[in-house]
Amino acid sequence: MKMANLPFDIEQLKNISRRHFLWESAAGLGAAALGTFLAGCDARNAIPKNLASATDPMLPKPSHFPGKAKRVIYLHMAGAPSQLELFDFKPELQKLHNQLCPPSLLEGKRFAFIRGTPKMLGPQADFKQRGQSGAYVSEHLPHFAKMADEVSFLKGVYTDQFNHAPAQLFVHTGSPRLGRPSIGSWVTYGLGSENNNLPGFVVLTSGGKTPDAGKSVWGSGFLPSVYQGVQCRSEGDPVLFLSDPEGVDRNLKKKTIDAINDVNRQHFQEYNDPETLTRIAQYEMAFRMQVSVPEVMNINSEPEYIHQLYGTTPGKASFANNCLLARKLVEQDVRFVQLFDWGWDSHGTDENLAIDIGFRNKCREIDRAMTALLLDLKQRGLLEETLVVWGGEFGRTPMQENRENKNNPFLGRDHHVEAFTMWMAGGGIKQGMTWGETDEIGYYPINGKVSVHDVQATILNQLGMDHEKLTYHFQGRPFRLTDVAGKVISEIIA
């Protein structure tokens, strides 16, 4: 033993804390073992050996098979619009208007607010068959009625969640509980992005509030955070903190980011932490976005006929502005654009939530703009490779809501999980198609019943992804968007 070195060795040991020892152990042997485990379970989870490609996790990736769509625009009406006033025409329900609901429709069922015995509520809209397909569309959507031959209606969608937040989570993440990645995150994780100057997943909101489930509906869950949705705004700075602080010019910002990312790269080479890659990518993306985002998010330069088509008002937060922005974003190859429009919860507790007043007003807000979006995509040759999806988180009951067994002051419908309507257009979806049918009062599907997971599987299928193969290993097992369910709705695929 060399006694001369003993004091120096003791000083070294003193400087190694328990926390430091555990960190080094976890980042050394632990990280190596984790990397081996992830690579062994699924090559998609493995950390790339090439640092240049590793630091850009949004690079385009090959799909499982050739997809008919390259991008998605998902229009979610938060609060759940009534299918019985829009697309699911039920003349027999009108004959039952104001009659007491049969006990058979109530026994063993759970409703959000209905108690006791409510009255049946006939359709609060007039319907006509539209186009060559003969699909029923109500008077509430006169512009969209002209597009009936462009879309496929799903009349028998069902869910098992009857409250807004878990139902919204279920529709967008495949689970009613927090912590799962959203569908936009799964898509960008699976396919990357074809534009490295813009986020691959962009979120736009309107209606004055975010969805009941909050920003979790566009979160990345257990996927690397680089895949979460980026919320943009149609007024003010498109993205919060996009502008540089006063006194900081672009050259100084570039030097700062380069210095930070040099340290991040050294950290990644030492510990192989995938979140370090996210930080590198996000710093660089944020720098590029300072130029690209203001340009693409500016609708002032659009010609007047486009503003007339959409009904847009520059500088205002609105669904119409967001529809135009969605077209501009997919035109720049943004992979997934999610629009949330809040205010569709038609319970009848006040005028704004009345199925015959507030609901009509909400329809006016979206009718022209969503129709213009389809027309504009089509005229630009974008609809063929862009899948447009429209829907809510569940449907509405054929009976009138009697909150806590008391009549509401206005007409309204409670939440309904058994059947609701969604539609898809473009991206290899059949035109003028209706799949699914409900019974004579719109309570149960009698054919063409499809689940939320089926809808998700179909969206991924159109992008060229097998929903059973798009997985990510987390907590010892592979997870996927559709959990252990889901079947592609082949009947609506062209």
GROMACS .gro file of C-alpha atoms in nm, residues 197 242-245 247-265 280-291:
model
   36
  197ASN     CA    1  -3.885   2.501  -3.992
  242LEU     CA    2  -4.150   3.369  -2.997
  243SER     CA    3  -4.011   3.723  -3.015
  244ASP     CA    4  -3.666   3.803  -2.880
  245PRO     CA    5  -3.639   4.017  -2.566
  247GLY     CA    6  -3.172   4.420  -2.680
  248VAL     CA    7  -3.126   4.064  -2.812
  249ASP     CA    8  -3.070   4.043  -3.187
  250ARG     CA    9  -3.085   3.732  -3.404
  251ASN     CA   10  -2.707   3.685  -3.426
  252LEU     CA   11  -2.672   3.692  -3.049
  253LYS     CA   12  -2.961   3.445  -3.017
  254LYS     CA   13  -2.788   3.208  -3.265
  255LYS     CA   14  -2.459   3.222  -3.074
  256THR     CA   15  -2.643   3.155  -2.748
  257ILE     CA   16  -2.828   2.853  -2.888
  258ASP     CA   17  -2.510   2.714  -3.046
  259ALA     CA   18  -2.327   2.740  -2.712
  260ILE     CA   19  -2.613   2.575  -2.520
  261ASN     CA   20  -2.644   2.292  -2.771
  262ASP     CA   21  -2.270   2.226  -2.769
  263VAL     CA   22  -2.308   2.151  -2.399
  264ASN     CA   23  -2.622   1.945  -2.469
  265ARG     CA   24  -2.438   1.735  -2.727
  280ILE     CA   25  -3.131   2.024  -2.883
  281ALA     CA   26  -3.406   1.987  -3.143
  282GLN     CA   27  -3.639   2.232  -2.969
  283TYR     CA   28  -3.375   2.503  -2.931
  284GLU     CA   29  -3.290   2.480  -3.298
  285MET     CA   30  -3.654   2.456  -3.403
  286ALA     CA   31  -3.745   2.762  -3.193
  287PHE     CA   32  -3.473   2.962  -3.368
  288ARG     CA   33  -3.600   2.865  -3.714
  289MET     CA   34  -3.962   2.923  -3.609
  290GLN     CA   35  -3.891   3.289  -3.539
  291VAL     CA   36  -3.876   3.341  -3.916
   0.00000   0.00000   0.00000
